[in-house]
Amino acid sequence: MKAAEEYPGLYEYANFELPQEELFLPGHGLCAGCTIGVIARHMLKVLGPDTIVVNPTGCAEVSTVVYPRTNWAVPWMHVAFGNGGSVASGIEAAIKVLKRRGVIDPNRKINVVVFAGDGGTADIGFQALSGMFERGHKVIYVMYDNEGYMNTGIQRSGTTPFGASATTAPAGRKVPGNVTHKKPMAAIAAAHGIPYVATANPAYVHDMVYKFKKAAEAEGPSFLHILQSCTPGWRFEPKYAIRVLELATETGYWVNYEIDHGEFRVTLPVPKRKPVKCFLELQGRFKHLKPEEVEAIQAVIDRDVEEINRIVGKEVIGPVDPSLPCITPRGAR
Amino acid sequence: MTAQLVAPKERKVAQKRIALTGNHAVALAVKMARVEVIAAYPITPQTPVVERLAEYVNNGELDAEYIPVESEHSAMSAVIGASAMGARTFTETSSQGLYHMYENLPIAVGLRLPVVMGMAVRTISAPINVWGDYSDVMAMRELGWIIYVTQSAQEAFDTVIQAYRVAEDSRVHLPAVVAYDGFWTSHVLQPLDVPEDEEEVVRYAPITRSWVKLDVDNPAQLGAVGTPEWYWEIRWQAVEALRTSLKVIQEADEEYGKVFGRSYGILTPYRLEDAELAIVAYGSIFGIVKKVVDRLRREGVRSGALKLRVLRPWPGDMIKKLLEHVDKVAVIDRAINHGGPLYGPMAVEIAATIQKPVYNVLATIGMRAIDSDMIYDAAVKIHRGLWAPNTPYTVGLRGYE
């Protein structure tokens, strides 16, 4: 509860009741161990029924809205892969003018949310996203990041981490998997000067739902970058879906933070980190890595953590403690 | 609610004559249709349309949302989103811009959204050429859009208004494009009549909002995955709607004539009744084609002409009826069907329709200027049997004919 002392108000703000009502309905075709459903379900619990979802091409789209079935109890739209930002821009603009013309009740608050994967956001949809931010449309953009093109197989995307093996960046004898680093989407979004940007992790639901709420209350565009574990892509047993996400945060591989009107804060401090090898070991996509490559990844994380601590001005993410067990028993944290 | 409610019969509204370029005429029609969301990106030669619309919005003359998007891909995406929300929408493009929005064009059809788009036609790269021919709009023929091709600023103005009425008709619910010559129409100042009372336009083409929309009180899913068990059935409905739209296009045009005093028909025949030689053309050059017909008639050649105004849905039966008695049919194409059975896209379609060989003439490619003498020369060659049917001939191309 260190965060509660450091950020008075934050946990009180996060402590609100979620409705019983389910707007993301059961019966979808997502993989066992996929956490897209966890994200979508909580997102709609926070945003409520007056929400329009724009869902560019991706895992969520193909596995939740196969005609004539749907898992969304709210209006939902798919147009193409690369245009979530611009379709949402059009919807938001239409709501504004239709309110002025009295077609829609002007007092009604309708959320427009883009629910897109990393390919549809960081790669093919990047331009539409940037345009939407720059023009200031009031849209909540949620990027579920499974770190690859998991809908079409397991191809690399702009957010695939260094060292991961993907089908278009396979671990070969000459090149050990993906050689580029994860595109810093939250930082890029924040650079547009939009009111609210945050990173989240479905393993920490309180933190995530609080960010959905903040995003909905922002007076302009908001961007949520949410890490999402992917069984076939990351290659772990489905029962570890949440565990692997916890390890992402516990190792400092993933840091939950928000940038609220330019104010940066880490919303989930980690006093002592586990070595990144704990996160990597659980997944098949990193199985090929040699110890020195794991060390290289650890070095990058150490550098990123140092940078975050420097920005915050104190040690919110602590040093690596090799004595920590990789798997902490439930309830012991 | 459908579109056919308001306009009383046999009423001619008061109009004033003004002078506008084709582009500004289109912008005025869009404003008078009280469009609600405009998303646009500049591209020559359509840019003055979206500039003028931005002025209308920023001056408070049109209560609409203007989204200055970052690309044509996003322009089409944004109007699809806005149309899905129930708004009357407009975008405009040309050439590479159309090609950049291409993947979204069939989506507007499949979602049955009545987006209306203007197009100041322009050729395609490479080499880069910003001037007018019909290479862009011809690439839309297979997608399910209603395609109008117009001859003048007046016709472009009138057709944009008609397009809203047709697209939003509950029997149709399809997107429509109104094309007109880049530069030769888009940038040339022309006289045109416009209604004095703008409300007349909305009375003729009221915003129906009758299509399937995003509505939080009645959630629907637009653009779901259509498995092979469903896709074809759903797509076929769009095919049927496009076929039905021909009737609606005709009705809308006749009704427009009653209200505003101008109608154009699906096709415009000229002195075809007893013709032995017919010249089929589209766009602004139809004016000089008519001059050629008159000249040939004076010289004793029974000639006629046919202007194509609606390319999709293809008015095949009407074309067959108008051309069945004609011995020699020449089609002036203003786009190249590279490596096709004939080198002009409309020549192919006319030949397939009348089940006879046609004289395939290519002209104005990349806006290479032609005059009535050049068309006359071509017609004379065809008349005298110097040119063979089913062979591509060029007008105005150096070193060839």
Coordinates of N, CA and C in Angstrom, one line a residue, chain A residues 25-152:
Chain A
L25 N -20.4 -10.3 -23.5 CA -21.1 -11.6 -23.1 C -20.3 -12.8 -23.3
P26 N -20.6 -13.8 -22.5 CA -19.9 -15.1 -22.7 C -20.1 -15.8 -24.0
G27 N -19.3 -16.8 -24.3 CA -19.6 -17.6 -25.5 C -18.7 -17.1 -26.7
H28 N -17.6 -16.5 -26.4 CA -16.7 -16.0 -27.5 C -15.8 -17.1 -27.9
G29 N -15.0 -16.8 -29.0 CA -14.1 -17.8 -29.5 C -12.7 -17.5 -29.2
L30 N -12.4 -16.7 -28.2 CA -11.0 -16.4 -27.8 C -10.3 -17.7 -27.3
C31 N -9.0 -17.7 -27.5 CA -8.3 -18.9 -27.0 C -8.4 -19.1 -25.5
A32 N -8.2 -20.3 -25.0 CA -8.1 -20.5 -23.5 C -6.8 -19.8 -23.1
G33 N -6.9 -19.0 -22.1 CA -5.7 -18.3 -21.6 C -5.5 -16.9 -22.2
C34 N -6.4 -16.5 -23.2 CA -6.3 -15.2 -23.8 C -6.9 -14.2 -22.8
T35 N -6.3 -13.1 -22.6 CA -6.8 -12.1 -21.7 C -7.5 -10.9 -22.4
I36 N -7.8 -11.0 -23.7 CA -8.6 -10.0 -24.4 C -10.0 -9.9 -23.7
G37 N -10.5 -11.0 -23.4 CA -11.9 -11.0 -22.8 C -11.9 -10.3 -21.4
V38 N -10.8 -10.5 -20.7 CA -10.7 -9.9 -19.3 C -10.7 -8.3 -19.5
I39 N -10.0 -7.9 -20.5 CA -9.9 -6.5 -20.8 C -11.2 -5.9 -21.3
A40 N -11.8 -6.6 -22.3 CA -13.1 -6.1 -22.9 C -14.2 -6.1 -21.8
R41 N -14.3 -7.1 -21.0 CA -15.3 -7.2 -20.1 C -15.3 -6.1 -19.0
H42 N -14.1 -5.9 -18.5 CA -14.0 -4.8 -17.5 C -14.1 -3.4 -18.1
M43 N -13.6 -3.3 -19.4 CA -13.8 -2.0 -20.1 C -15.3 -1.6 -20.2
L44 N -16.1 -2.6 -20.6 CA -17.5 -2.3 -20.7 C -18.2 -2.1 -19.4
K45 N -17.7 -2.8 -18.4 CA -18.3 -2.6 -17.1 C -18.1 -1.2 -16.6
V46 N -17.0 -0.6 -16.9 CA -16.7 0.8 -16.5 C -17.4 1.8 -17.5
L47 N -17.4 1.5 -18.8 CA -17.9 2.5 -19.7 C -19.4 2.4 -19.8
G48 N -20.0 1.3 -19.6 CA -21.5 1.2 -19.5 C -22.1 1.0 -20.9
P49 N -23.4 0.9 -20.9 CA -24.1 0.6 -22.2 C -24.1 1.7 -23.2
D50 N -23.9 3.0 -22.8 CA -23.9 4.1 -23.8 C -22.5 4.2 -24.4
T51 N -22.1 3.1 -25.0 CA -20.7 3.0 -25.5 C -20.8 2.4 -26.9
I52 N -20.0 3.0 -27.8 CA -19.9 2.5 -29.2 C -18.5 2.0 -29.4
V53 N -18.4 0.7 -29.8 CA -17.0 0.1 -29.9 C -16.6 0.0 -31.4
V54 N -15.5 0.6 -31.7 CA -14.9 0.4 -33.0 C -13.8 -0.6 -32.9
N55 N -13.9 -1.7 -33.6 CA -12.9 -2.8 -33.4 C -12.2 -3.1 -34.7
P56 N -11.0 -2.6 -34.9 CA -10.3 -2.9 -36.2 C -10.0 -4.4 -36.2
T57 N -9.6 -4.8 -37.4 CA -9.3 -6.2 -37.6 C -8.3 -6.7 -36.6
G58 N -8.5 -7.9 -36.0 CA -7.6 -8.5 -35.0 C -8.3 -9.6 -34.4
C59 N -7.6 -10.2 -33.4 CA -8.1 -11.3 -32.6 C -9.5 -11.1 -32.1
A60 N -9.7 -9.9 -31.4 CA -10.9 -9.6 -30.7 C -12.1 -9.6 -31.8
E61 N -11.8 -9.0 -32.9 CA -12.9 -8.9 -33.9 C -13.3 -10.3 -34.4
V62 N -12.3 -11.1 -34.8 CA -12.7 -12.4 -35.5 C -13.2 -13.4 -34.5
S63 N -13.0 -13.2 -33.2 CA -13.5 -14.2 -32.3 C -14.7 -13.8 -31.5
T64 N -15.1 -12.6 -31.6 CA -16.3 -12.1 -30.8 C -17.5 -11.8 -31.7
V65 N -17.3 -11.5 -33.0 CA -18.5 -11.1 -33.8 C -18.5 -11.9 -35.1
V66 N -18.8 -13.2 -34.9 CA -18.9 -14.0 -36.1 C -20.4 -14.1 -36.4
Y67 N -20.9 -13.5 -37.5 CA -22.3 -13.5 -37.8 C -22.9 -14.9 -37.8
P68 N -24.0 -15.1 -37.2 CA -25.0 -14.2 -36.7 C -24.8 -14.0 -35.1
R69 N -23.7 -14.3 -34.6 CA -23.5 -14.2 -33.1 C -22.7 -13.0 -32.8
T70 N -22.8 -12.6 -31.5 CA -21.9 -11.5 -31.1 C -21.7 -11.6 -29.6
N71 N -20.6 -11.1 -29.1 CA -20.4 -11.0 -27.6 C -20.5 -9.6 -27.1
W72 N -20.9 -8.7 -27.9 CA -21.0 -7.3 -27.5 C -22.4 -6.9 -27.4
A73 N -22.8 -6.4 -26.2 CA -24.2 -6.0 -25.9 C -24.2 -4.5 -26.2
V74 N -23.3 -3.9 -26.9 CA -23.3 -2.5 -27.2 C -23.1 -2.4 -28.7
P75 N -23.4 -1.2 -29.3 CA -23.1 -1.1 -30.8 C -21.7 -1.3 -31.0
W76 N -21.4 -2.0 -32.1 CA -20.0 -2.4 -32.4 C -19.8 -2.3 -33.9
M77 N -18.6 -1.9 -34.3 CA -18.4 -1.7 -35.7 C -16.9 -2.1 -36.1
H78 N -16.9 -2.8 -37.2 CA -15.6 -3.1 -37.8 C -15.6 -2.6 -39.2
V79 N -14.5 -1.8 -39.5 CA -14.4 -1.4 -40.9 C -13.2 -2.0 -41.6
A80 N -12.0 -1.8 -41.1 CA -10.9 -2.4 -41.8 C -9.8 -2.5 -40.7
F81 N -8.6 -2.8 -41.1 CA -7.5 -3.1 -40.2 C -6.8 -1.7 -39.7
G82 N -6.6 -0.9 -40.7 CA -5.8 0.3 -40.3 C -6.5 1.6 -40.0
N83 N -7.8 1.5 -39.7 CA -8.5 2.8 -39.7 C -9.4 3.0 -38.4
G84 N -9.0 2.3 -37.3 CA -9.8 2.5 -36.1 C -9.9 3.9 -35.7
G85 N -8.8 4.6 -35.7 CA -8.7 6.0 -35.3 C -9.6 6.9 -36.2
S86 N -9.6 6.7 -37.5 CA -10.4 7.6 -38.3 C -11.9 7.2 -38.3
V87 N -12.2 5.9 -38.2 CA -13.6 5.6 -38.1 C -14.2 6.2 -36.9
A88 N -13.5 6.1 -35.8 CA -13.9 6.6 -34.5 C -14.0 8.1 -34.6
S89 N -13.1 8.8 -35.3 CA -13.2 10.2 -35.5 C -14.5 10.6 -36.2
G90 N -14.9 9.8 -37.2 CA -16.1 10.1 -37.9 C -17.3 9.9 -37.0
I91 N -17.3 8.9 -36.2 CA -18.4 8.6 -35.3 C -18.6 9.7 -34.3
E92 N -17.4 10.1 -33.7 CA -17.4 11.2 -32.7 C -17.9 12.5 -33.3
A93 N -17.5 12.8 -34.5 CA -17.9 14.0 -35.2 C -19.4 14.0 -35.4
A94 N -19.9 12.8 -35.9 CA -21.3 12.7 -36.2 C -22.1 12.8 -34.9
I95 N -21.7 12.3 -33.8 CA -22.4 12.5 -32.5 C -22.5 14.0 -32.2
K96 N -21.4 14.7 -32.4 CA -21.4 16.1 -32.1 C -22.5 16.9 -32.9
V97 N -22.5 16.6 -34.2 CA -23.4 17.4 -35.1 C -24.8 16.9 -34.9
L98 N -25.0 15.6 -34.6 CA -26.4 15.1 -34.4 C -26.9 15.6 -33.1
K99 N -26.1 15.9 -32.1 CA -26.5 16.5 -30.9 C -27.0 17.9 -31.1
R100 N -26.2 18.6 -31.9 CA -26.5 20.0 -32.2 C -27.8 20.1 -33.0
R101 N -28.1 19.1 -33.9 CA -29.3 19.2 -34.7 C -30.5 18.5 -34.0
G102 N -30.3 18.0 -32.7 CA -31.4 17.5 -32.0 C -31.8 16.1 -32.3
V103 N -30.9 15.4 -33.1 CA -31.2 14.0 -33.4 C -30.9 13.1 -32.3
I104 N -29.8 13.4 -31.6 CA -29.4 12.7 -30.4 C -29.5 13.7 -29.2
D105 N -30.0 13.2 -28.1 CA -30.2 14.0 -26.9 C -28.8 14.7 -26.5
P106 N -28.7 16.0 -26.5 CA -27.4 16.7 -26.3 C -26.9 16.4 -24.9
N107 N -27.7 16.0 -24.0 CA -27.2 15.8 -22.6 C -26.7 14.3 -22.4
R108 N -26.8 13.5 -23.4 CA -26.5 12.1 -23.3 C -25.0 12.0 -23.5
K109 N -24.3 11.3 -22.7 CA -22.9 11.0 -22.8 C -22.7 9.7 -23.5
I110 N -22.2 9.7 -24.7 CA -21.9 8.4 -25.4 C -20.4 8.3 -25.6
N111 N -19.9 7.2 -25.1 CA -18.4 6.9 -25.2 C -18.2 6.3 -26.6
V112 N -17.1 6.8 -27.2 CA -16.6 6.1 -28.4 C -15.3 5.5 -28.1
V113 N -15.2 4.2 -28.3 CA -13.9 3.5 -27.9 C -13.4 2.7 -29.1
V114 N -12.1 2.8 -29.3 CA -11.5 1.9 -30.3 C -10.8 0.8 -29.5
F115 N -11.1 -0.4 -29.8 CA -10.5 -1.6 -29.2 C -9.7 -2.3 -30.2
A116 N -8.4 -2.0 -30.2 CA -7.6 -2.5 -31.3 C -6.3 -3.2 -30.7
G117 N -5.8 -4.1 -31.6 CA -4.6 -4.8 -31.2 C -3.4 -4.0 -31.5
D118 N -2.2 -4.6 -31.3 CA -1.0 -3.8 -31.5 C -0.7 -3.6 -33.0
G119 N -1.0 -4.6 -33.8 CA -0.8 -4.4 -35.3 C -1.7 -3.3 -35.8
G120 N -2.9 -3.3 -35.4 CA -3.9 -2.2 -35.8 C -3.6 -0.9 -35.2
T121 N -2.7 -0.8 -34.3 CA -2.4 0.4 -33.6 C -1.0 0.9 -33.9
A122 N 0.0 0.1 -33.6 CA 1.3 0.5 -33.7 C 1.9 0.5 -35.1
D123 N 1.2 -0.4 -36.0 CA 1.7 -0.5 -37.3 C 0.8 0.1 -38.3
I124 N -0.1 -0.8 -38.8 CA -1.0 -0.3 -40.0 C -1.9 0.8 -39.6
G125 N -2.3 0.8 -38.3 CA -3.3 1.9 -37.9 C -2.6 3.1 -37.3
F126 N -1.3 3.2 -37.3 CA -0.6 4.2 -36.6 C -1.0 5.6 -37.1
Q127 N -1.1 5.8 -38.4 CA -1.3 7.1 -39.0 C -2.7 7.6 -38.6
A128 N -3.7 6.7 -38.7 CA -5.1 7.0 -38.3 C -5.1 7.4 -36.9
L129 N -4.4 6.7 -36.1 CA -4.3 7.0 -34.6 C -3.7 8.3 -34.4
S130 N -2.6 8.6 -35.0 CA -2.0 9.9 -34.8 C -2.9 11.1 -35.3
G131 N -3.5 10.9 -36.4 CA -4.5 11.9 -36.9 C -5.6 12.1 -35.9
M132 N -6.1 11.1 -35.3 CA -7.2 11.2 -34.4 C -6.7 12.0 -33.1
F133 N -5.5 11.7 -32.6 CA -5.0 12.4 -31.5 C -4.8 13.9 -31.8
E134 N -4.2 14.1 -33.0 CA -3.8 15.5 -33.3 C -5.1 16.4 -33.5
R135 N -6.1 15.8 -34.0 CA -7.4 16.5 -34.2 C -8.2 16.6 -32.9
G136 N -7.8 15.9 -31.9 CA -8.5 16.0 -30.6 C -9.8 15.4 -30.4
H137 N -10.1 14.4 -31.2 CA -11.4 13.7 -31.1 C -11.6 13.1 -29.7
K138 N -12.7 13.2 -29.1 CA -12.9 12.6 -27.8 C -13.2 11.1 -27.9
V139 N -12.2 10.3 -28.0 CA -12.2 8.9 -28.2 C -11.3 8.2 -27.3
I140 N -11.8 7.1 -26.7 CA -10.9 6.3 -25.8 C -10.3 5.2 -26.7
Y141 N -9.0 5.2 -26.8 CA -8.3 4.3 -27.7 C -7.7 3.2 -26.8
V142 N -8.1 2.0 -26.9 CA -7.6 0.9 -26.1 C -6.8 0.0 -27.0
M143 N -5.5 -0.1 -26.7 CA -4.7 -1.0 -27.5 C -4.4 -2.3 -26.6
Y144 N -4.9 -3.4 -27.0 CA -4.5 -4.6 -26.3 C -3.3 -5.2 -27.0
D145 N -2.2 -5.3 -26.3 CA -0.9 -5.6 -26.9 C -0.5 -7.0 -26.6
N146 N -0.7 -7.9 -27.6 CA -0.2 -9.3 -27.4 C 1.1 -9.4 -28.1
E147 N 1.7 -8.3 -28.5 CA 3.1 -8.3 -29.0 C 3.3 -9.1 -30.3
G148 N 2.3 -9.1 -31.1 CA 2.5 -9.7 -32.4 C 1.2 -9.8 -33.2
Y149 N 1.3 -10.2 -34.4 CA 0.1 -10.4 -35.3 C -0.5 -11.8 -34.9
M150 N -1.2 -11.9 -33.9 CA -1.7 -13.2 -33.4 C -2.9 -13.7 -34.1
N151 N -3.6 -12.8 -34.8 CA -4.8 -13.1 -35.6 C -4.4 -13.9 -36.8
T152 N -3.3 -13.6 -37.4 CA -2.9 -14.2 -38.7 C -1.8 -15.3 -38.4

